[in-house]
XYZ file of C-alpha atoms in Angstrom:
307
model
C 0.000 0.000 0.000
C 1.623 3.236 -1.149
C 1.200 6.043 1.384
C 2.180 9.629 0.551
C 2.953 11.700 3.655
C 2.802 15.467 3.126
C 4.711 17.662 5.554
C 7.105 14.847 6.408
C 9.690 17.116 8.080
C 7.338 18.367 10.786
C 6.340 17.016 14.168
C 3.524 14.796 12.884
C 4.988 13.989 9.475
C 8.339 12.827 10.826
C 6.596 10.650 13.416
C 4.420 9.080 10.709
C 7.496 8.301 8.596
C 9.273 6.742 11.618
C 6.332 4.668 12.756
C 4.658 3.595 9.511
C 7.933 2.698 7.782
C 8.320 -0.226 10.178
C 5.154 -1.814 8.757
C 5.964 -3.928 5.707
C 2.437 -3.436 4.372
C 3.178 0.223 3.714
C 5.409 1.760 1.072
C 6.040 5.219 2.462
C 6.708 8.184 0.191
C 7.607 11.295 2.180
C 7.221 14.754 0.698
C 8.567 18.088 1.886
C 8.558 21.490 0.208
C 11.582 20.280 -1.805
C 9.354 17.722 -3.531
C 6.365 20.022 -3.982
C 5.304 23.476 -2.858
C 1.760 22.885 -1.616
C 1.023 26.586 -2.080
C 1.178 25.778 -5.818
C -1.803 23.919 -7.264
C 0.306 22.743 -10.211
C 3.103 21.315 -8.051
C 0.584 19.652 -5.731
C -1.259 18.000 -8.612
C 1.983 16.927 -10.307
C 3.250 15.300 -7.104
C 0.087 13.245 -6.681
C 0.073 12.144 -10.323
C 3.765 11.216 -10.135
C 3.539 9.209 -6.897
C 0.129 7.602 -7.574
C -0.557 6.910 -3.893
C -3.405 4.838 -2.540
C -3.483 6.948 0.617
C -2.412 10.536 1.280
C -1.837 11.701 4.845
C -1.889 15.475 5.044
C 0.396 16.562 7.891
C 1.347 19.830 6.180
C 0.169 22.989 7.918
C 1.159 26.366 9.297
C 0.967 25.785 13.052
C 1.914 27.576 16.256
C 0.962 28.346 19.823
C -1.307 31.006 21.292
C 1.108 33.886 20.569
C 1.728 32.894 16.948
C -1.956 32.213 16.289
C -3.031 35.537 17.713
C -0.360 37.731 16.089
C -0.094 36.072 12.643
C -3.816 35.643 12.082
C -3.719 36.421 8.354
C -0.903 33.971 7.585
C -2.563 31.208 9.589
C -5.822 31.333 7.677
C -4.411 32.051 4.197
C -1.559 29.537 4.208
C -3.649 26.698 5.606
C -6.465 27.425 3.173
C -4.024 27.377 0.235
C -2.618 23.993 1.239
C -6.040 22.417 1.681
C -7.603 23.923 -1.440
C -4.744 22.758 -3.656
C -4.650 19.279 -2.144
C -8.386 18.644 -2.186
C -8.849 20.025 -5.691
C -6.030 17.755 -6.904
C -8.038 14.718 -5.746
C -10.833 15.415 -8.214
C -10.641 12.704 -10.863
C -8.687 10.389 -8.547
C -11.499 8.782 -6.585
C -9.288 5.781 -5.820
C -7.113 7.903 -3.505
C -8.029 7.975 0.180
C -7.141 11.133 2.118
C -6.429 11.298 5.834
C -6.649 14.968 6.734
C -5.260 16.112 10.080
C -7.089 18.917 11.812
C -7.027 20.289 15.333
C -9.174 20.279 18.445
C -9.433 24.082 18.116
C -12.147 23.567 15.482
C -14.647 23.009 18.280
C -16.641 25.864 19.856
C -15.286 27.717 22.859
C -18.237 26.716 25.043
C -18.539 23.101 23.881
C -19.568 20.579 26.527
C -16.601 18.731 28.053
C -15.470 16.186 26.975
C -15.895 17.545 23.457
C -17.775 15.198 21.157
C -17.535 15.252 17.355
C -21.186 16.358 17.269
C -20.122 19.724 18.733
C -18.749 20.776 15.353
C -20.108 24.170 14.195
C -22.365 24.491 17.248
C -20.980 27.779 18.580
C -18.343 30.535 18.339
C -14.644 29.677 18.200
C -11.955 30.570 20.749
C -10.896 34.084 19.604
C -7.089 33.743 19.774
C -6.926 30.961 17.172
C -10.152 31.386 15.213
C -8.436 32.045 11.823
C -6.500 28.767 12.029
C -9.620 26.935 13.211
C -11.664 28.397 10.363
C -9.129 27.140 7.812
C -9.382 23.649 9.303
C -13.192 23.787 9.344
C -13.182 24.829 5.694
C -11.000 21.826 4.842
C -13.554 19.515 6.472
C -16.405 21.076 4.507
C -14.480 20.960 1.219
C -13.535 17.343 1.858
C -17.151 16.452 2.576
C -18.271 18.096 -0.674
C -15.631 16.282 -2.749
C -16.405 12.968 -1.052
C -20.122 13.260 -1.788
C -19.706 14.560 -5.338
C -16.646 12.652 -6.559
C -16.504 9.579 -4.316
C -13.155 9.988 -2.546
C -12.844 8.536 0.953
C -11.790 11.431 3.179
C -11.072 10.948 6.872
C -10.759 13.970 9.134
C -8.830 13.293 12.330
C -8.875 15.836 15.157
C -5.962 15.222 17.518
C -5.693 16.954 20.854
C -2.608 19.049 21.732
C 0.413 17.196 20.351
C 4.023 17.161 21.510
C 7.144 15.070 21.033
C 10.494 14.825 19.228
C 11.077 17.151 16.271
C 8.575 19.697 17.555
C 8.968 23.437 17.002
C 10.809 24.707 20.086
C 10.772 28.382 19.106
C 10.276 30.762 22.028
C 7.707 32.830 20.108
C 5.858 30.474 17.726
C 5.784 27.127 19.546
C 2.980 25.332 21.339
C 2.936 25.205 25.117
C 5.069 22.106 25.839
C 7.998 22.786 23.458
C 7.920 26.479 24.347
C 8.129 25.715 28.063
C 10.892 23.158 27.529
C 13.075 25.629 25.664
C 12.507 28.506 28.054
C 12.956 26.398 31.194
C 16.156 24.889 29.828
C 17.534 28.359 29.021
C 16.455 29.641 32.444
C 18.341 26.750 34.039
C 21.496 27.449 32.018
C 21.290 31.167 32.830
C 20.488 30.407 36.503
C 17.507 32.774 36.314
C 15.835 33.341 39.680
C 12.302 33.569 38.268
C 10.453 32.019 35.329
C 7.326 33.731 33.985
C 4.371 31.819 32.537
C 1.445 33.390 30.663
C -1.898 33.366 32.461
C -3.093 31.955 35.754
C -1.928 28.370 35.232
C -5.463 27.156 35.945
C -6.615 26.119 32.432
C -6.721 22.381 31.867
C -5.286 20.768 28.765
C -5.101 17.308 27.253
C -1.850 16.268 25.585
C -0.999 13.380 23.257
C 2.477 12.214 22.307
C 2.869 12.454 18.541
C 3.919 8.805 18.271
C 0.536 7.818 19.722
C -1.151 9.795 16.935
C 0.976 7.970 14.340
C 0.030 4.677 15.979
C -3.673 5.599 15.807
C -3.404 6.449 12.104
C -1.640 3.145 11.409
C -4.386 1.364 13.349
C -7.154 2.983 11.296
C -5.433 2.156 7.992
C -4.640 -1.457 8.903
C -8.202 -2.112 10.043
C -9.766 -0.195 7.139
C -11.732 2.127 9.384
C -12.953 5.175 7.468
C -14.651 7.627 9.842
C -15.695 10.982 8.421
C -14.642 12.806 11.594
C -12.874 11.371 14.624
C -11.195 12.750 17.737
C -7.874 11.344 18.913
C -6.890 12.176 22.470
C -5.238 10.757 25.559
C -8.280 11.161 27.805
C -6.146 12.740 30.545
C -6.114 16.371 31.672
C -3.423 18.413 33.389
C -3.458 22.057 34.452
C -0.858 24.361 32.931
C 0.489 24.867 36.454
C 0.928 21.111 36.937
C 2.572 20.844 33.532
C 5.051 23.637 34.302
C 6.104 22.033 37.568
C 6.497 18.611 35.932
C 8.828 20.127 33.322
C 10.627 22.162 35.979
C 11.493 18.925 37.796
C 12.491 17.038 34.626
C 14.745 19.851 33.400
C 16.103 20.634 36.852
C 15.329 24.347 36.975
C 15.763 25.652 40.533
C 14.156 29.102 40.303
C 10.668 30.369 41.166
C 7.692 29.985 38.827
C 5.657 33.204 38.427
C 2.288 33.257 36.650
C 1.580 36.487 34.744
C -2.145 36.929 35.277
C -2.238 39.990 33.009
C -1.826 37.681 29.991
C -4.656 35.583 28.469
C -5.328 31.976 29.469
C -7.078 30.983 26.252
C -9.711 28.266 26.471
C -10.252 27.390 30.164
C -10.619 23.665 29.478
C -10.257 21.465 26.423
C -10.680 17.696 26.644
C -11.727 15.594 23.674
C -14.194 12.723 23.780
C -12.235 9.901 22.114
C -14.944 7.284 22.617
C -15.231 6.546 18.887
C -11.638 5.451 18.334
C -11.420 3.806 21.764
C -14.481 1.703 20.932
C -12.659 0.392 17.841
C -9.892 -0.958 20.069
C -7.249 1.784 20.021
C -5.781 3.343 23.165
C -2.730 5.604 23.652
C 0.408 3.934 25.012
C 2.664 6.806 26.122
C 1.941 8.356 29.537
C 2.530 12.097 29.939
C 5.502 11.708 32.297
C 7.225 9.293 29.909
C 6.462 11.499 26.911
C 7.761 14.657 28.575
C 11.029 12.943 29.533
C 11.373 11.635 25.978
C 10.757 15.104 24.509
C 13.131 16.900 26.881
C 15.865 14.346 26.091
C 15.356 14.895 22.358
C 15.476 18.677 22.741
C 18.686 18.641 24.759
C 20.394 16.362 22.222
C 19.206 18.485 19.287
C 19.064 21.989 20.802
C 21.632 23.444 18.406
C 19.137 22.936 15.586
C 16.243 24.634 17.415
């Protein structure tokens, strides 16, 4: 089975290449911007026609944390829309190609009932700080649904919870919460800083999933020929930002004081996905948060010169 992985250099893409390549049933073709610029409809279409995959996994996206989402709102909606429009339009006339499209839990409404079920989609306003990114992902779901109904392609939309792991973006300004904290805490340790500031109150609760668990879930769905239209993938466990910071503080060995800057926004107060659908099929995550954080910190320290 030939599987084309788009965005294979990123957090999710690199994990998919690592994990799926070990399965002899899959012939993995990885694609980065060197192989095709997904902002170009011509290059996107040419790549698909050249590779002739049976399955495409779309892990290509412009992503970032709360700061990046809120300050680069235009880029987040335009760039993600371009990628999805070009990819989905290229599938027209190739109804034998299955697409696994990766979205984000931020597509769900701000006030959705916890845990968030797939039926909550489009049932309320989005969280304001990342609404442009969420809108691009929602548009991809709607476009995929239209193409599936009109042209017959199987299109699976997977909504993972907050991801982390090796090969993440550890930028201080554009990263998600875990890699951003890892980098800053490590630098604070090296600089022997007396205090370490964290945005917000520390009270919001978040669910995190190691990226290798997501790759495992995708492999599980492919191997068992499950084709859900929309499915959440989460760990089912919550942790407050405060608890997370102190866990990383201990792992990294930072000795200073943690200070929460309550003048800065918290974002969504709580976000936990209902992963009943995939759990009922027989899949469960394998990597506990403590193990995953240690694994990610180790990777960062070994590769910090590249981040």
